[in-house]
Structure formats: C-alpha cells, structure tokens
XYZ file of C-alpha atoms in Angstrom:
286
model
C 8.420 8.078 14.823
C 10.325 11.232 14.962
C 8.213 13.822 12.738
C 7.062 16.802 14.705
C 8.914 19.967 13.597
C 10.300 18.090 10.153
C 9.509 19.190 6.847
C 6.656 18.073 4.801
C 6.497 16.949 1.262
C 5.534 19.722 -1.629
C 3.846 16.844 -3.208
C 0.138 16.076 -1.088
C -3.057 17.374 -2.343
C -6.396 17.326 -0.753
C -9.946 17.112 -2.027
C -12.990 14.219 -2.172
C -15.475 13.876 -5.236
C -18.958 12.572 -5.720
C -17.270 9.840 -7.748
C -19.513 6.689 -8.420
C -17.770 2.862 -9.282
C -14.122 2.392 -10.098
C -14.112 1.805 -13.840
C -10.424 0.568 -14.929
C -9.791 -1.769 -18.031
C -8.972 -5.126 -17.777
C -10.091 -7.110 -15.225
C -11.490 -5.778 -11.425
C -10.619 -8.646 -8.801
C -13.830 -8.643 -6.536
C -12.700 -9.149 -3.091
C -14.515 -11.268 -0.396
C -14.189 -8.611 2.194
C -13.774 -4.405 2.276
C -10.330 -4.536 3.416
C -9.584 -7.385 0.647
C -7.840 -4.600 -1.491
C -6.533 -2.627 1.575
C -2.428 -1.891 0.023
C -3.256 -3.336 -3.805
C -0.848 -1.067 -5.553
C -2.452 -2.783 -9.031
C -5.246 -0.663 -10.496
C -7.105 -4.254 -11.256
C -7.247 -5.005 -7.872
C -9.905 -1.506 -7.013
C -12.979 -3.068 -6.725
C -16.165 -2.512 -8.532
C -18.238 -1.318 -5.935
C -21.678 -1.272 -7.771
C -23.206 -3.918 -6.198
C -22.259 -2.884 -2.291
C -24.877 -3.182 0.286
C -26.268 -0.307 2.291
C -24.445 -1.657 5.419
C -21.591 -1.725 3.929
C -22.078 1.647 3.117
C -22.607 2.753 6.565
C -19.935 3.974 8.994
C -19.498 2.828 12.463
C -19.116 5.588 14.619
C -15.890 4.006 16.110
C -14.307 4.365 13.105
C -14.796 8.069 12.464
C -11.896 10.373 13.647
C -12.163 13.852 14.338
C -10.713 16.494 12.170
C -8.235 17.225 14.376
C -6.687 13.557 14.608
C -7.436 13.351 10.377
C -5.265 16.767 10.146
C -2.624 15.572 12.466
C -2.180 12.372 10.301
C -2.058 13.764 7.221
C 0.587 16.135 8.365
C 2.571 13.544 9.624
C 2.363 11.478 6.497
C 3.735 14.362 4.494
C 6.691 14.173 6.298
C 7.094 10.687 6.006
C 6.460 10.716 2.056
C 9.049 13.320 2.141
C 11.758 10.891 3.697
C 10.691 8.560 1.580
C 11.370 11.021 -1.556
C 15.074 11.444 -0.071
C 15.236 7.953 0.958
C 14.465 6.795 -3.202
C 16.714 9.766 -4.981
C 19.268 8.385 -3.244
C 18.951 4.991 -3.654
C 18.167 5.596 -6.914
C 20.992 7.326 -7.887
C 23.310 4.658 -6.358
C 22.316 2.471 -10.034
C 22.315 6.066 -12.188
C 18.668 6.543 -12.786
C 16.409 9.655 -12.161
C 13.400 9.507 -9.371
C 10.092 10.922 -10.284
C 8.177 11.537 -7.242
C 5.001 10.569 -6.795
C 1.766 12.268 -5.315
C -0.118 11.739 -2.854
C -3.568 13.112 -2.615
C -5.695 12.910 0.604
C -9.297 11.998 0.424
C -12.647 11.912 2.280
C -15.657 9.292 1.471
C -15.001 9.057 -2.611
C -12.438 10.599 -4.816
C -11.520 10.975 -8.706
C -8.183 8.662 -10.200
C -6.678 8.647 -13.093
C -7.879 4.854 -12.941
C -11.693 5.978 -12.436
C -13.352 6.944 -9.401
C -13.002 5.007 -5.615
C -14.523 5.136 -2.443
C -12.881 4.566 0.840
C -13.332 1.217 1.257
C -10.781 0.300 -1.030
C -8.301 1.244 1.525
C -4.843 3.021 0.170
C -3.897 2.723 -3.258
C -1.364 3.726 -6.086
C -2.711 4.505 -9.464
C -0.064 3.632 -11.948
C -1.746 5.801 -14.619
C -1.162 9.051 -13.007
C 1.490 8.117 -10.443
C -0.419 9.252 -7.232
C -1.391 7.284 -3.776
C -4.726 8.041 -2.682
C -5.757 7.768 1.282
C -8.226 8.236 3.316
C -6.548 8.436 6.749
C -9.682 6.821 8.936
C -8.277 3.218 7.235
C -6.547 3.593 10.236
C -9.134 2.585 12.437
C -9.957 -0.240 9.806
C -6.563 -1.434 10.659
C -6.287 -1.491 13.978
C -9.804 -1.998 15.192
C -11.240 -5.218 12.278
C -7.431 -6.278 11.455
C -6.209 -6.244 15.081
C -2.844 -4.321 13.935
C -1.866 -2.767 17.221
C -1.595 0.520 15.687
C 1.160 3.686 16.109
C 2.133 6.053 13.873
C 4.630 3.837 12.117
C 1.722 1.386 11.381
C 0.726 4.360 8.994
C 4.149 5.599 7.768
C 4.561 1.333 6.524
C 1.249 2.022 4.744
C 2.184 4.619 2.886
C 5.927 3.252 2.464
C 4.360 0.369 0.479
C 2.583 2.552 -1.496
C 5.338 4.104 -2.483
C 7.272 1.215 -2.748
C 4.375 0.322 -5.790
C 5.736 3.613 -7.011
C 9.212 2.258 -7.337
C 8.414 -0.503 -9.500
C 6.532 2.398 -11.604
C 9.938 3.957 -11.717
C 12.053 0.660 -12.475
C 9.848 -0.610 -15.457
C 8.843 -3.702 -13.721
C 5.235 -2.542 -12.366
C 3.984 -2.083 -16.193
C 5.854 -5.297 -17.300
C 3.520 -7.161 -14.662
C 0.826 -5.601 -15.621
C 1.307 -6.607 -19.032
C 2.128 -10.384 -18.481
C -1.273 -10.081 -16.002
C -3.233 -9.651 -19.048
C -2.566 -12.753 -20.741
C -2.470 -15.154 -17.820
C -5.642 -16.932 -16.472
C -6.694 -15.455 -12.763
C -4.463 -17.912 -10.510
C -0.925 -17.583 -12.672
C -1.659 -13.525 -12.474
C -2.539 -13.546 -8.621
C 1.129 -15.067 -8.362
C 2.078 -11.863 -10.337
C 0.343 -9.761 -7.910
C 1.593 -11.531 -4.855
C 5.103 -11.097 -5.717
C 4.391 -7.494 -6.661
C 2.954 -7.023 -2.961
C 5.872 -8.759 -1.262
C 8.400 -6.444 -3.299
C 6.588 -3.406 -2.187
C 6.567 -4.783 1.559
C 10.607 -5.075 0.818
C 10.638 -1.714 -0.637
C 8.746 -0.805 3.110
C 11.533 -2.545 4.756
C 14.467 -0.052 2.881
C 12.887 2.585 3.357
C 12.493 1.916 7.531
C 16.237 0.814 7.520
C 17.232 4.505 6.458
C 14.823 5.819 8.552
C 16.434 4.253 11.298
C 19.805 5.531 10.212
C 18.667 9.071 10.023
C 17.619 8.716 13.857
C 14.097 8.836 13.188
C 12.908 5.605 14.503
C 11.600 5.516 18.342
C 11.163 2.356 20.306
C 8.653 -0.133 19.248
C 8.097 1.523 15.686
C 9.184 -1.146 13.649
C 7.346 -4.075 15.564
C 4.157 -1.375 14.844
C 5.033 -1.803 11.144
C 5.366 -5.348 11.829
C 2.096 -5.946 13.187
C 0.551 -3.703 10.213
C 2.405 -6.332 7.612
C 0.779 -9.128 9.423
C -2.575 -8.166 9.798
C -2.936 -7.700 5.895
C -1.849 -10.868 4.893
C -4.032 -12.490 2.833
C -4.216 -15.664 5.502
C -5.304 -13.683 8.119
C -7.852 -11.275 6.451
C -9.367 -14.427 4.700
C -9.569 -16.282 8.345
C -11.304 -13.097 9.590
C -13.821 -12.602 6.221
C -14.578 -16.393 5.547
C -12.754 -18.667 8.871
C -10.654 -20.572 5.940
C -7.760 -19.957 4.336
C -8.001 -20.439 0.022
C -3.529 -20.004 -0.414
C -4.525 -20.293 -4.264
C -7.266 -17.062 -3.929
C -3.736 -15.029 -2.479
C -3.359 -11.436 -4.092
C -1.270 -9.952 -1.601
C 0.958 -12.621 0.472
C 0.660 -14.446 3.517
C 1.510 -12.496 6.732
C 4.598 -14.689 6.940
C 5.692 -14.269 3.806
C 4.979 -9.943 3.887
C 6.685 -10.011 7.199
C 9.474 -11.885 5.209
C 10.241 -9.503 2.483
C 9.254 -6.146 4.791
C 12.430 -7.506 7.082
C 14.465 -8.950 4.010
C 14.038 -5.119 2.926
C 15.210 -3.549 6.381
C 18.442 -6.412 6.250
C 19.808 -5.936 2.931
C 18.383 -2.199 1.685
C 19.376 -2.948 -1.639
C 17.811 -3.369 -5.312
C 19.933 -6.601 -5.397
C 17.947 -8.713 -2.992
C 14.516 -7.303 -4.198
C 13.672 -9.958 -7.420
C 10.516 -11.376 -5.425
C 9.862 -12.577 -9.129
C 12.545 -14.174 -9.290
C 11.972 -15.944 -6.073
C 8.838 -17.064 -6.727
C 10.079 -18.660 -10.130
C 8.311 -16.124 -12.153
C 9.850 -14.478 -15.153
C 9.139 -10.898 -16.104
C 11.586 -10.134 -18.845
C-alpha cells in the first residue's frame, strides 16, 4: 500500500494501563483460543481474562517487534484510518447522513475502554460505548506467524478497515439494534447475530479497499494480503488450529469462505445496498 509521505489521521491516541479483566454487562463469550476474539467488533465478545494461565501470559520472543517496526505501523495505520474517514464521509453522504469519526487509540500489554479494561490478547477491537478501536500492533505477528496469514501491510490496513467497518454499523443504527436483539436470544440464535455482524464489517473492508484502489493507492498483491488476513480468521480455520474440529454452530465470526465472501461482495458492489448480511442470513433486525 501506498502510504509513505500521506497524511495521517488527527484522530489516534497512544497510551497502555495497568488495567485488570474486561468487565462489560451482559454476557462475555469465552473463547477456546487467544485469537478466538481477534476482529469481535461486539463488546460481549472481550473475554474475561481472569482465569488465564501464566503461559498464556507469557510472550514468545518471536512475537515481540521492536519499537521501531511498532512506530512504523502505527504511523502507517493513521494514514489508512484517515482514508478510511474520507472513504465513509463520502459514502455517507451519498444517503444524506453525517459521519462521526471514530478513534483509534494504540496500546501496549493492557489498556482502559469505555467497555472495561483489556489486555492484548484480545486482539483489535471496537468499543461501541465510546466509539474507539483499540490495537496493539504486535497482533501482527499473531496473525501471520499462529494464523498463517501471509502478512503485508494491507493484511493490517483490512484489520483496521473492519474495525471501522464495526464503526459504521455504530453510525447506521444497526450495531445497537443487534446488540439489543443479542440480549434476548439464547447463545446459538445471538452467535448468528454476531456472525452476520462480522461478515458486514468484512463487506464494509471490501468498500473501503475498492476506493482505495480507485484513489491509486493499492500496489500489487495487496488485496490477496487482505485476502489471506480474511481467511485465516475464520472461525473454521482458527477452530481447526485451537481444537482440530470444526463446531459451525460455536461460529461468532464466519467461516473463511463466507468472510472472504462478503470482504469481495464489498470490493464488487461498494454500496450500502448490497450490505443486509442480516438479511441474507434470514435474520430480522427491525
């Protein structure tokens, strides 16, 4: 991706905390692996990390990055959130609504949310409740190096793209209208919620690249790097890789077919009109 020289976002902040367990109300979805949550845009889905082990706790030293590659990263992710802020005024003012940016607020080991306090094995997230994506950039290693994504800096830019794209459904109404549906169902009809709610966001991804691509931004290979990112979070493949079975009715987040899907359906159509995952699924959320 074409981002050296470009301007930055005004809206990245930087800072860790000593913060202890997530604590968010209604229900915490306790994953079967670390990267189990890795892109949950849904506050439920931050885990309660209370009962972690000390191994898990532990860093490999493969995954560490220097300051100089974490710096470089971050930079680079300013300028895509950025494009992605010009990217969603415009689109949004194609169906005559304002866009309220979000935040995004760069973190090392544990960090303080407006939906209680995380740690950095909850991978990227959006907190609804005060409308910022957290990050600690050394997921990227998690990525590429337990999830076999083959990595680039577009990998990252999708990341982040689907975090936003959570932000969107903030902005359209429908991210709160899932949330509240989620509270009445049992825990299989709301992981359909979620699913869909993933799959949108990968869509939202897939706009985002195809005006990226417009602008002359895109190099060679960078969306079969976002590609391979899709895929290796499907909930298929990091189930085969945590537990060497597949459990379709434990999804949260998609299969890497069907993310893959919706992130391309995204690039094809750019357009709110194609976006009702809900409605695709046979779920109602009026």
């Amino acid at each position: 991706m074409k981002w050296q020289g470009r301007e930055g976002s005004s809206n990245v902040g930087r800072g860790s905390s000593g913060g202890g367990p997530v604590k968010i109300g209604g229900v915490g979805l306790l994953l079967l692996v670390i990267v189990y949550s890795l892109f949950g845009g849904n506050p439920r889905d931050i885990i309660n990390e209370q009962n972690r082990t000390q191994q898990e706790q532990q860093v490999n030293n493969s995954e560490k990055a220097s300051s100089k590659e974490v710096a470089e990263a971050e930079k680079m992710l300013s300028v895509v959130l950025k494009d992605t802020e010009d990217v969603w005024h415009e689109k949004f003012s194609e169906i005559n609504k304002n866009y309220e940016e979000p935040k995004l607020h760069f973190f090392e080991g544990a960090v303080s949310t407006g939906c209680g306090n995380a740690d950095k094995n909850v991978g990227p997230f959006y907190c609804s409740l005060d409308q910022t994506i957290y990050m600690d950039v050394t997921f990227y290693n998690m990525l590429t190096q337990k999830l076999g994504a083959d990595g680039g800096d577009y990998a990252m830019a999708y990341v982040l793209a689907h975090e936003v794209g959570h932000h969107v459904q903030k902005e359209l109404g429908i991210l709160d209208r899932v949330h509240n549906i989620q509270r009445r169902l049992n825990e299989k009809d709301a992981n359909k919620y979620s699913v869909a709610l993933e799959i949108q966001a990968d869509y939202f991804a897939g706009v985002f690249s195809y005006y990226i691509k417009e602008k002359g931004y895109l190099e060679e290979g960078d969306i079969e790097e976002a590609i391979s990112a899709v895929q290796s979070v499907g909930d298929d493949h990091i189930q085969k890789m945590g537990q060497g079975y597949v459990q379709p009715e434990k999804f949260t987040h998609g299969s890497s077919e069907l993310r893959n899907e919706w992130f391309q359906r995204g690039f094809k159509y750019h357009d709110f009109e194609h976006a009702d995952s809900f409605g695709e699924m046979g779920l109602r959320i009026q």
